[in-house]
Coordinates of C-alpha atoms and ligand atoms in Angstrom, one line a residue:
M143 CA -19.9 6.9 27.3
K144 CA -20.7 10.4 26.2
N145 CA -18.0 10.5 23.5
I146 CA -19.2 7.0 22.3
L147 CA -22.6 8.6 21.9
I148 CA -21.5 11.5 19.9
L149 CA -19.3 9.1 17.6
L150 CA -22.5 7.0 17.0
L151 CA -24.8 10.0 16.3
M152 CA -22.1 11.4 13.7
T153 CA -22.0 7.9 12.1
I154 CA -25.8 8.0 11.7
A155 CA -25.9 11.5 10.4
T156 CA -23.2 11.0 7.8
P157 CA -23.7 7.6 6.7
C158 CA -21.9 7.7 3.2
F159 CA -18.7 8.8 4.9
A160 CA -18.5 5.2 6.3
A161 CA -17.9 4.0 3.0
D162 CA -14.9 5.2 0.5
L163 CA -16.0 7.2 -2.6
T164 CA -12.3 7.2 -3.8
G165 CA -12.3 6.0 -7.4
N166 CA -13.5 6.8 -10.9
W167 CA -17.2 7.0 -11.5
A168 CA -19.3 7.4 -14.7
V169 CA -22.9 8.2 -15.6
K170 CA -23.5 7.1 -19.1
D171 CA -26.7 8.2 -20.6
P172 CA -27.5 6.7 -24.0
L173 CA -28.8 9.2 -26.7
P174 CA -31.0 8.3 -29.5
D175 CA -28.1 9.1 -32.0
G176 CA -26.4 6.3 -30.5
T177 CA -23.7 8.3 -28.5
F178 CA -23.6 8.6 -24.7
R179 CA -23.9 11.8 -22.5
T180 CA -21.2 10.9 -20.0
T181 CA -20.3 12.4 -16.8
Y182 CA -17.0 11.2 -15.0
L183 CA -16.3 11.8 -11.4
N184 CA -12.9 11.2 -10.3
L185 CA -13.0 11.2 -6.5
K186 CA -10.6 11.1 -3.6
Q187 CA -12.0 10.8 -0.3
D188 CA -9.9 11.8 2.8
G189 CA -12.2 11.4 5.9
K190 CA -15.0 14.0 5.3
Q191 CA -13.1 15.7 2.6
I192 CA -13.6 14.8 -1.0
T193 CA -11.5 16.4 -3.7
G194 CA -11.0 15.4 -7.4
T195 CA -12.5 16.4 -10.8
I196 CA -15.8 16.2 -12.6
R197 CA -16.0 16.1 -16.3
T198 CA -19.4 16.4 -18.1
G199 CA -19.7 17.3 -21.8
Q200 CA -17.6 20.3 -22.6
F201 CA -17.1 21.2 -18.8
Y202 CA -14.3 20.0 -16.6
Y203 CA -14.5 21.2 -12.9
K204 CA -12.1 20.8 -10.0
I205 CA -13.9 19.9 -7.0
V206 CA -13.5 23.0 -4.4
E207 CA -15.9 22.2 -1.8
S208 CA -17.1 19.0 -0.2
A209 CA -19.6 18.8 2.8
P210 CA -21.6 15.9 4.5
A211 CA -25.3 16.5 4.0
A212 CA -28.4 14.8 5.4
D213 CA -28.0 11.3 4.0
G214 CA -24.9 11.9 1.8
F215 CA -22.6 14.6 0.6
D216 CA -22.5 18.0 -1.6
L217 CA -19.7 18.5 -4.0
T218 CA -19.0 22.1 -5.7
G219 CA -17.0 22.0 -8.8
S220 CA -15.4 25.2 -10.3
M221 CA -14.1 25.9 -13.8
Q222 CA -12.3 28.9 -15.3
D223 CA -13.8 30.2 -18.6
G224 CA -11.8 33.0 -19.8
T225 CA -12.2 35.5 -17.3
S226 CA -15.2 34.1 -15.5
E227 CA -15.7 31.1 -13.2
R228 CA -18.4 28.6 -13.8
R229 CA -19.5 26.4 -10.9
V230 CA -21.6 23.2 -10.6
K231 CA -23.0 21.5 -7.6
Y232 CA -24.0 18.0 -6.9
E233 CA -25.9 16.1 -3.9
G234 CA -24.6 12.5 -3.8
K235 CA -24.9 9.5 -1.6
L236 CA -23.7 6.1 -2.0
V237 CA -26.5 3.2 -2.3
G238 CA -24.7 -0.1 -2.4
E239 CA -22.4 0.0 -5.3
E240 CA -24.1 2.9 -7.1
L241 CA -23.4 6.7 -6.5
H242 CA -26.6 8.5 -6.8
L243 CA -26.3 12.0 -7.8
A244 CA -28.5 14.9 -8.3
T245 CA -27.6 18.3 -10.0
R246 CA -29.1 21.4 -11.8
R247 CA -27.9 22.3 -15.2
R248 CA -28.8 26.1 -14.1
P249 CA -29.8 27.3 -10.7
D250 CA -33.4 27.7 -11.6
A251 CA -33.6 24.4 -13.5
P252 CA -35.2 21.1 -12.2
L253 CA -33.1 18.7 -10.2
M254 CA -31.6 16.2 -12.6
E255 CA -30.9 12.7 -10.9
M256 CA -28.5 10.2 -12.2
V257 CA -26.7 7.1 -11.1
A258 CA -22.9 6.5 -11.5
H259 CA -21.1 3.4 -11.6
R260 CA -17.3 2.6 -10.7
V261 CA -15.2 2.6 -14.1
P262 CA -11.5 1.6 -14.5
A263 CA -9.0 4.3 -13.4
G264 CA -8.0 6.4 -16.2
E265 CA -11.2 6.3 -18.3
G266 CA -12.6 9.5 -19.1
A267 CA -9.3 11.2 -18.2
Y268 CA -9.0 14.8 -19.4
P269 CA -6.3 15.0 -22.1
A270 CA -3.3 17.0 -21.3
R271 CA -2.5 20.3 -23.0
R272 CA -0.3 19.9 -26.0
P273 CA 2.6 22.5 -26.9
L274 CA 1.3 25.3 -29.1
P275 CA 2.9 26.2 -32.3
E276 CA 4.9 29.3 -33.0
L277 CA 2.5 32.0 -34.3
H278 CA 2.9 32.5 -38.2
K279 CA 0.7 34.0 -40.7
V280 CA -1.6 31.5 -42.3
A281 CA -1.9 32.2 -46.1
S282 CA -5.5 33.2 -47.1
N283 CA -7.6 30.5 -48.9
G284 CA -9.0 33.1 -51.2
L285 CA -12.7 32.2 -50.2
A286 CA -15.4 34.5 -48.9
Q287 CA -14.5 37.4 -51.1
T288 CA -18.1 38.6 -50.0
P289 CA -19.9 37.4 -46.8
P290 CA -20.8 33.7 -46.8
M291 CA -24.4 33.0 -47.4
G292 CA -26.2 29.9 -46.5
W293 CA -28.1 28.2 -43.8
N294 CA -27.2 26.5 -40.5
S295 CA -29.0 23.9 -38.4
W296 CA -28.5 25.2 -34.9
N297 CA -30.8 28.1 -34.3
K298 CA -33.9 25.9 -35.4
F299 CA -32.9 22.2 -34.8
A300 CA -30.0 22.1 -32.3
G301 CA -29.5 18.4 -31.7
R302 CA -32.4 17.5 -33.8
V303 CA -30.6 17.9 -37.2
D304 CA -30.1 14.7 -39.1
D305 CA -29.5 13.4 -42.7
A306 CA -33.0 13.6 -43.9
G307 CA -33.6 17.1 -42.5
V308 CA -30.6 18.5 -44.2
R309 CA -31.6 16.9 -47.5
A310 CA -34.7 18.5 -47.2
I311 CA -33.4 21.9 -46.4
A312 CA -31.1 21.5 -49.5
D313 CA -34.1 20.7 -51.6
A314 CA -35.9 23.8 -50.2
M315 CA -33.0 26.1 -50.8
A316 CA -32.5 24.9 -54.2
S317 CA -36.0 25.4 -55.2
N318 CA -37.6 28.3 -53.3
G319 CA -35.6 31.0 -54.7
M320 CA -32.9 31.3 -51.9
K321 CA -30.3 29.7 -54.1
D322 CA -31.0 32.1 -56.9
A323 CA -30.7 34.9 -54.4
G324 CA -27.1 33.8 -53.5
Y325 CA -27.5 31.4 -50.7
Q326 CA -25.0 28.5 -51.1
Y327 CA -23.9 26.8 -47.9
I328 CA -26.1 24.1 -46.0
N329 CA -24.2 24.0 -42.7
I330 CA -24.5 21.2 -40.1
D331 CA -24.0 22.5 -36.6
D332 CA -23.0 20.5 -33.6
T333 CA -24.3 17.0 -32.7
W334 CA -23.4 15.1 -36.0
E335 CA -20.3 13.4 -34.3
A336 CA -19.8 10.0 -32.8
E337 CA -16.5 8.7 -31.4
R338 CA -13.1 8.2 -33.2
D339 CA -12.3 4.7 -34.9
A340 CA -9.2 2.6 -34.0
N341 CA -7.4 4.9 -36.3
G342 CA -8.4 7.9 -34.6
R343 CA -10.7 9.0 -37.5
I344 CA -13.8 10.8 -36.5
T345 CA -17.2 9.0 -37.1
T346 CA -20.7 10.0 -37.5
N347 CA -23.4 9.1 -35.3
K348 CA -26.8 7.4 -36.4
K349 CA -28.3 10.6 -37.4
F350 CA -25.6 10.8 -40.3
P351 CA -25.2 7.3 -41.8
D352 CA -23.0 8.6 -44.6
M353 CA -21.4 12.2 -44.6
K354 CA -20.1 11.6 -48.0
A355 CA -23.2 10.5 -49.6
L356 CA -25.0 13.5 -47.9
A357 CA -22.4 15.9 -49.3
D358 CA -22.6 14.5 -52.7
Y359 CA -26.4 15.1 -52.4
V360 CA -26.0 18.7 -51.4
H361 CA -23.4 19.3 -54.2
S362 CA -26.0 17.6 -56.7
K363 CA -28.2 20.6 -55.9
G364 CA -25.6 23.1 -56.8
L365 CA -24.9 23.9 -53.2
K366 CA -22.2 23.6 -50.8
I367 CA -22.0 21.8 -47.4
G368 CA -20.6 22.9 -44.1
I369 CA -19.7 20.9 -40.8
Y370 CA -18.8 21.9 -37.1
S371 CA -16.3 21.0 -34.5
S372 CA -14.1 22.4 -31.6
P373 CA -10.3 22.7 -31.1
G374 CA -11.2 21.1 -27.7
P375 CA -11.7 17.5 -26.6
N376 CA -15.4 18.2 -26.7
T377 CA -17.8 20.5 -28.5
C378 CA -20.4 22.7 -26.8
A379 CA -23.0 20.1 -26.9
G380 CA -20.5 17.6 -25.5
Y381 CA -19.6 15.8 -28.6
E382 CA -16.2 14.7 -29.9
G383 CA -14.0 17.6 -30.8
S384 CA -10.8 17.8 -32.9
F385 CA -8.2 18.2 -30.2
G386 CA -5.0 16.5 -31.2
H387 CA -6.6 15.3 -34.4
E388 CA -6.7 18.5 -36.5
E389 CA -4.9 17.4 -39.7
Q390 CA -6.7 14.1 -39.7
D391 CA -10.0 16.0 -39.3
A392 CA -9.3 18.3 -42.0
K393 CA -8.4 15.4 -44.4
T394 CA -11.6 13.8 -43.3
Y395 CA -13.7 16.7 -44.2
A396 CA -12.1 17.0 -47.4
A397 CA -12.5 13.4 -48.3
W398 CA -16.4 13.8 -47.4
G399 CA -16.6 16.8 -49.6
I400 CA -16.9 19.5 -47.0
D401 CA -16.7 23.2 -48.0
Y402 CA -17.0 24.9 -44.8
L403 CA -16.0 24.5 -41.0
K404 CA -17.4 26.2 -38.0
Y405 CA -14.8 25.8 -35.3
D406 CA -16.2 26.4 -31.7
W407 CA -13.9 27.2 -28.6
C408 CA -16.1 25.2 -26.0
G409 CA -14.1 22.4 -24.4
A410 CA -10.7 24.1 -25.3
R411 CA -11.2 26.5 -22.7
N412 CA -10.4 23.7 -20.1
L413 CA -6.7 23.5 -21.7
Y414 CA -5.9 27.0 -22.9
G415 CA -6.3 30.6 -21.9
D416 CA -8.0 33.2 -24.1
D417 CA -4.5 34.6 -24.8
E418 CA -3.6 31.5 -26.5
M419 CA -6.6 31.2 -28.8
R420 CA -4.6 32.6 -31.7
A421 CA -2.2 29.7 -31.5
V422 CA -4.9 27.2 -31.0
Y423 CA -6.8 28.4 -34.0
Q424 CA -3.8 28.6 -36.2
I425 CA -3.4 24.8 -35.9
M426 CA -6.7 24.1 -37.9
G427 CA -6.0 26.8 -40.1
D428 CA -2.7 25.3 -41.3
A429 CA -4.5 21.8 -41.4
L430 CA -7.2 23.2 -43.5
L431 CA -4.8 24.6 -46.0
K432 CA -3.1 21.1 -46.3
A433 CA -6.4 19.2 -46.5
G434 CA -6.5 19.2 -50.3
R435 CA -9.9 20.9 -50.8
P436 CA -10.8 24.7 -50.3
I437 CA -12.8 24.7 -46.9
L438 CA -14.2 28.2 -45.5
Y439 CA -12.8 28.6 -42.0
S440 CA -15.2 30.2 -39.4
L441 CA -14.3 30.7 -36.0
C442 CA -16.6 30.6 -32.9
Q443 CA -15.2 31.9 -29.8
Y444 CA -17.7 34.6 -29.0
G445 CA -15.6 37.5 -29.8
R446 CA -13.0 36.8 -27.1
A447 CA -9.4 38.1 -27.1
D448 CA -10.1 40.7 -29.8
V449 CA -10.3 38.0 -32.6
W450 CA -10.8 40.6 -35.2
K451 CA -7.3 41.8 -34.9
W452 CA -5.9 38.1 -35.5
G453 CA -8.5 36.1 -37.3
P454 CA -7.2 36.8 -40.8
D455 CA -3.8 35.6 -39.4
V456 CA -4.9 32.1 -38.7
G457 CA -6.6 32.0 -42.1
A458 CA -10.2 32.7 -40.9
N459 CA -12.8 33.9 -43.0
A460 CA -15.2 34.9 -40.5
W461 CA -15.2 35.1 -36.6
R462 CA -18.1 35.5 -34.2
T463 CA -18.1 38.7 -32.5
T464 CA -20.6 37.8 -29.6
G465 CA -22.2 35.2 -27.5
D466 CA -25.2 33.3 -29.0
I467 CA -28.1 35.0 -30.6
R468 CA -31.6 34.1 -29.6
D469 CA -34.8 34.6 -31.4
S470 CA -35.8 37.8 -29.6
W471 CA -35.8 41.5 -30.3
D472 CA -33.5 42.1 -27.2
S473 CA -31.0 39.5 -28.1
M474 CA -30.9 40.5 -31.9
T475 CA -30.7 44.3 -31.4
K476 CA -28.1 44.0 -28.5
I477 CA -26.0 41.9 -30.8
G478 CA -26.5 43.9 -34.0
F479 CA -26.3 47.6 -32.9
S480 CA -23.1 46.9 -30.8
Q481 CA -20.9 46.1 -34.0
D482 CA -20.2 49.7 -34.8
E483 CA -16.6 49.8 -33.7
L484 CA -15.5 46.5 -35.4
A485 CA -16.2 47.9 -38.8
P486 CA -12.6 48.4 -39.7
W487 CA -11.7 44.9 -39.1
A488 CA -14.0 43.3 -41.8
G489 CA -13.1 42.9 -45.7
P490 CA -13.1 40.6 -48.4
G491 CA -12.2 37.2 -47.3
H492 CA -12.5 38.0 -43.6
W493 CA -15.7 39.0 -41.8
N494 CA -17.0 39.9 -38.5
D495 CA -19.9 37.4 -37.6
P496 CA -22.6 38.7 -35.2
D497 CA -24.1 35.1 -35.4
M498 CA -26.7 33.6 -37.5
L499 CA -30.0 34.8 -38.6
E500 CA -33.2 34.1 -36.6
I501 CA -35.4 35.2 -39.3
G502 CA -38.7 33.1 -39.5
N503 CA -38.2 31.3 -36.0
G504 CA -41.2 32.9 -34.6
G505 CA -40.0 35.0 -31.9
M506 CA -39.9 38.2 -33.6
S507 CA -42.5 40.2 -35.9
D508 CA -42.0 40.7 -39.6
D509 CA -40.8 44.3 -38.9
E510 CA -38.3 43.0 -36.5
Y511 CA -37.1 40.4 -38.8
R512 CA -36.8 43.3 -41.6
T513 CA -34.6 45.2 -39.1
H514 CA -32.4 41.9 -38.5
M515 CA -31.8 41.4 -42.1
S516 CA -31.1 45.2 -42.9
L517 CA -28.6 45.4 -40.0
W518 CA -26.8 42.2 -41.1
A519 CA -26.7 43.6 -44.5
I520 CA -25.3 46.9 -43.3
L521 CA -22.8 45.1 -41.2
A522 CA -21.6 43.0 -44.1
S523 CA -22.3 39.9 -41.8
P524 CA -22.7 36.4 -43.0
L525 CA -26.2 35.6 -44.0
L526 CA -26.9 32.2 -42.5
A527 CA -30.6 31.6 -42.4
G528 CA -31.5 29.6 -39.1
N529 CA -34.9 28.8 -39.7
D530 CA -36.9 25.6 -41.3
L531 CA -36.6 26.6 -45.0
R532 CA -39.1 23.8 -45.7
D533 CA -41.9 25.6 -43.9
M534 CA -42.0 29.4 -43.8
K535 CA -44.6 32.0 -44.7
P536 CA -44.2 34.1 -47.9
A537 CA -43.1 37.2 -45.8
I538 CA -40.3 35.3 -44.4
L539 CA -39.1 34.1 -47.7
E540 CA -39.4 37.7 -49.1
I541 CA -37.2 39.1 -46.2
L542 CA -34.6 36.3 -46.7
T543 CA -34.5 36.9 -50.6
N544 CA -34.7 40.6 -50.8
R545 CA -32.2 40.9 -53.6
E546 CA -31.8 44.8 -53.2
V547 CA -30.9 44.3 -49.5
I548 CA -28.6 41.0 -50.2
A549 CA -26.8 43.1 -52.7
V550 CA -25.9 45.5 -50.0
N551 CA -24.6 42.7 -48.1
Q552 CA -22.6 41.3 -50.9
D553 CA -21.2 44.4 -52.1
K554 CA -17.6 43.5 -53.4
A555 CA -15.8 46.5 -51.7
G556 CA -16.7 44.6 -48.6
K557 CA -16.8 47.8 -46.4
Q558 CA -18.8 47.2 -43.1
G559 CA -21.2 49.9 -42.3
R560 CA -21.2 52.2 -39.5
R561 CA -23.7 54.2 -37.3
V562 CA -24.1 57.8 -38.5
S563 CA -26.3 59.1 -36.1
Q564 CA -28.4 58.3 -33.2
S565 CA -31.1 60.3 -31.5
G566 CA -32.9 58.4 -28.6
E567 CA -34.3 55.1 -30.2
Q568 CA -33.7 56.1 -33.7
E569 CA -30.4 55.3 -35.6
V570 CA -29.1 55.8 -39.0
W571 CA -26.4 53.4 -40.2
A572 CA -24.7 53.8 -43.6
R573 CA -22.4 51.5 -45.9
P574 CA -20.2 52.8 -48.7
L575 CA -20.7 50.7 -51.7
S576 CA -18.2 49.8 -54.7
D577 CA -20.0 51.9 -57.3
G578 CA -19.9 55.1 -55.1
A579 CA -23.4 54.6 -53.9
I580 CA -24.1 54.5 -50.2
A581 CA -26.6 52.2 -48.4
I582 CA -28.6 53.7 -45.7
A583 CA -30.6 52.0 -42.9
I584 CA -32.9 54.2 -40.9
F585 CA -33.8 52.3 -37.6
N586 CA -36.6 52.8 -35.3
R587 CA -35.9 50.9 -32.0
G588 CA -38.7 52.5 -30.3
S589 CA -42.1 50.6 -29.6
A590 CA -44.3 53.1 -31.4
Q591 CA -44.1 54.0 -35.1
A592 CA -41.9 57.3 -35.5
Q593 CA -40.8 59.8 -38.1
V594 CA -37.1 59.1 -38.7
S595 CA -34.7 61.2 -40.9
V596 CA -31.3 61.3 -42.4
K597 CA -29.7 64.6 -43.4
W598 CA -27.6 64.4 -46.5
S599 CA -24.9 66.3 -44.8
E600 CA -24.6 63.5 -42.2
L601 CA -23.5 61.4 -45.0
R602 CA -20.9 64.1 -46.1
L603 CA -23.2 64.7 -49.2
K604 CA -23.0 68.4 -50.4
T605 CA -25.9 68.0 -52.5
P606 CA -29.0 65.7 -52.5
P607 CA -28.3 62.3 -54.1
H608 CA -29.6 62.2 -57.7
K609 CA -31.3 58.9 -57.1
A610 CA -32.6 57.0 -54.3
R611 CA -34.2 53.9 -54.0
D612 CA -36.4 52.2 -51.1
L613 CA -34.9 48.8 -50.7
W614 CA -37.8 47.1 -48.9
A615 CA -40.5 49.1 -51.1
H616 CA -38.6 48.5 -54.2
S617 CA -39.2 51.9 -55.6
D618 CA -37.3 55.0 -56.2
V619 CA -38.0 57.9 -53.7
K620 CA -37.6 61.7 -53.8
T621 CA -34.4 63.1 -52.5
D622 CA -34.9 67.0 -53.0
G623 CA -34.2 69.1 -49.8
A624 CA -31.6 68.5 -47.1
A625 CA -32.9 65.3 -45.6
Y626 CA -34.9 62.2 -46.2
A627 CA -37.5 61.5 -43.5
A628 CA -39.4 58.3 -43.4
L629 CA -42.4 57.0 -41.0
V630 CA -40.9 53.9 -39.7
P631 CA -43.0 51.3 -37.9
A632 CA -42.1 50.3 -34.3
H633 CA -38.9 48.1 -34.1
G634 CA -38.9 48.7 -37.9
V635 CA -36.4 50.0 -40.7
A636 CA -36.5 51.9 -43.8
M637 CA -33.5 51.0 -46.1
L638 CA -32.3 53.0 -49.0
R639 CA -29.5 53.1 -51.8
V640 CA -28.8 56.4 -52.8
A641 CA -26.4 57.4 -55.7
P642 CA -24.6 60.8 -54.9
Ligands
LIG964 C1 -22.1 27.3 -29.2 C2 -22.2 28.3 -30.5 C3 -23.3 27.9 -31.3 C4 -23.8 26.5 -31.5 C5 -23.6 25.7 -30.3 C6 -23.4 24.2 -30.7 O1 -23.1 27.6 -28.4 O2 -21.8 29.4 -30.1 O3 -23.5 28.8 -32.4 O4 -22.8 26.2 -32.5 O5 -22.3 26.0 -29.5 O6 -23.3 23.3 -29.4

């Protein structure tokens, strides 16, 4: 009798376990662009134990823990990302034929509720690893002899980028002085993709009705156009990646008239380790060379696996050296001031990329944005504006189009600058230029105005330079004496070009 009572209580306490969760489940959320955000749960129930996988966007988790909960169950999924682990937790319960689920994007995010339905076995199954090619050296495409300049949609628009917006940005760049200052590429980041057609050809979603027509339009403005994909099955935003379709995608891009590809690791982490990145990136490097159109190749794998050491060997013209930038002083300086030791790896045709510009996005002061622009110029970084070019105040346009600073960035010797000295929150960086001159940036990272100086001897100059120019004031400055001192605003910069 007692045993029966316990059994009865257990059944009431864990009702979901009466039914069998085993099977393939999917949550399909329609997005305004006509695609779906899909989560697949492939579950196997064995008594109270649930095992299986959860695939959502770019993430693919193995269920490592399951436990009965108040009126359902809890599942914990785990995935490896390079050297770190990422976990996800779902609360679930069966309600009739539906599987009701709740999860959080981040531990501090609100609970997201969703309903899964049974789908046929095999739907949404994660593709298997493909064998990797032998390593070889991909020939240079000859592009990006100076750091690429242009615009990218992600920092400001993320998933809100569309055809009309891209055209308007191209109009703005062609007419507001940016094109004349050297900006050239209009780059569409993630979220343009839809599924593949019956022939495996990638298609565009509703936001981009005709990519060829859009490319023609951008070209008609005297500009170039870029696109985005991933070597994995999914991009970072969960859209279709190029896995298994590299040559086909490269040809599609060429047929559309694409001039630039940003290729983002994302979903590839579920199939390959960081030590395999070079081989994975080589596949697209080869494919682009065969595509029949020069396409700049920009790697995005967050600076892992010492990418600067092998980037040029996969035919890359640039590679991200860090995680994503945000529009804040902390993020920008943490990234920008950490690049010193990477200097030897940059040069004409292949650049370190500390991520796109946040100038004009509103999270920093004009002085901070001047620091951003100056640092990226000294670092010979790609200059990809990330703001709304249709709507910027004159001070921002002035920062982005400062030709004297851009000339430093675009110097044809392509030598990345380095830190020369640091004293507390003040730093001096210098970059040797092709005509023998030196670009110098004097940074004040402190939160109060400060006097910052550079000694000529620190630049290995035996005598004061015969000419020096302030690249933000656009005026010549005096150089007699052993040093140059400037009063630099909080979080600001003074930038000089000195001719020894
Ligand atoms: C990653 C990249 C970003 C951006 C997004 C798009 O986070 O690092 O620059 O491309 O993906 O999903």
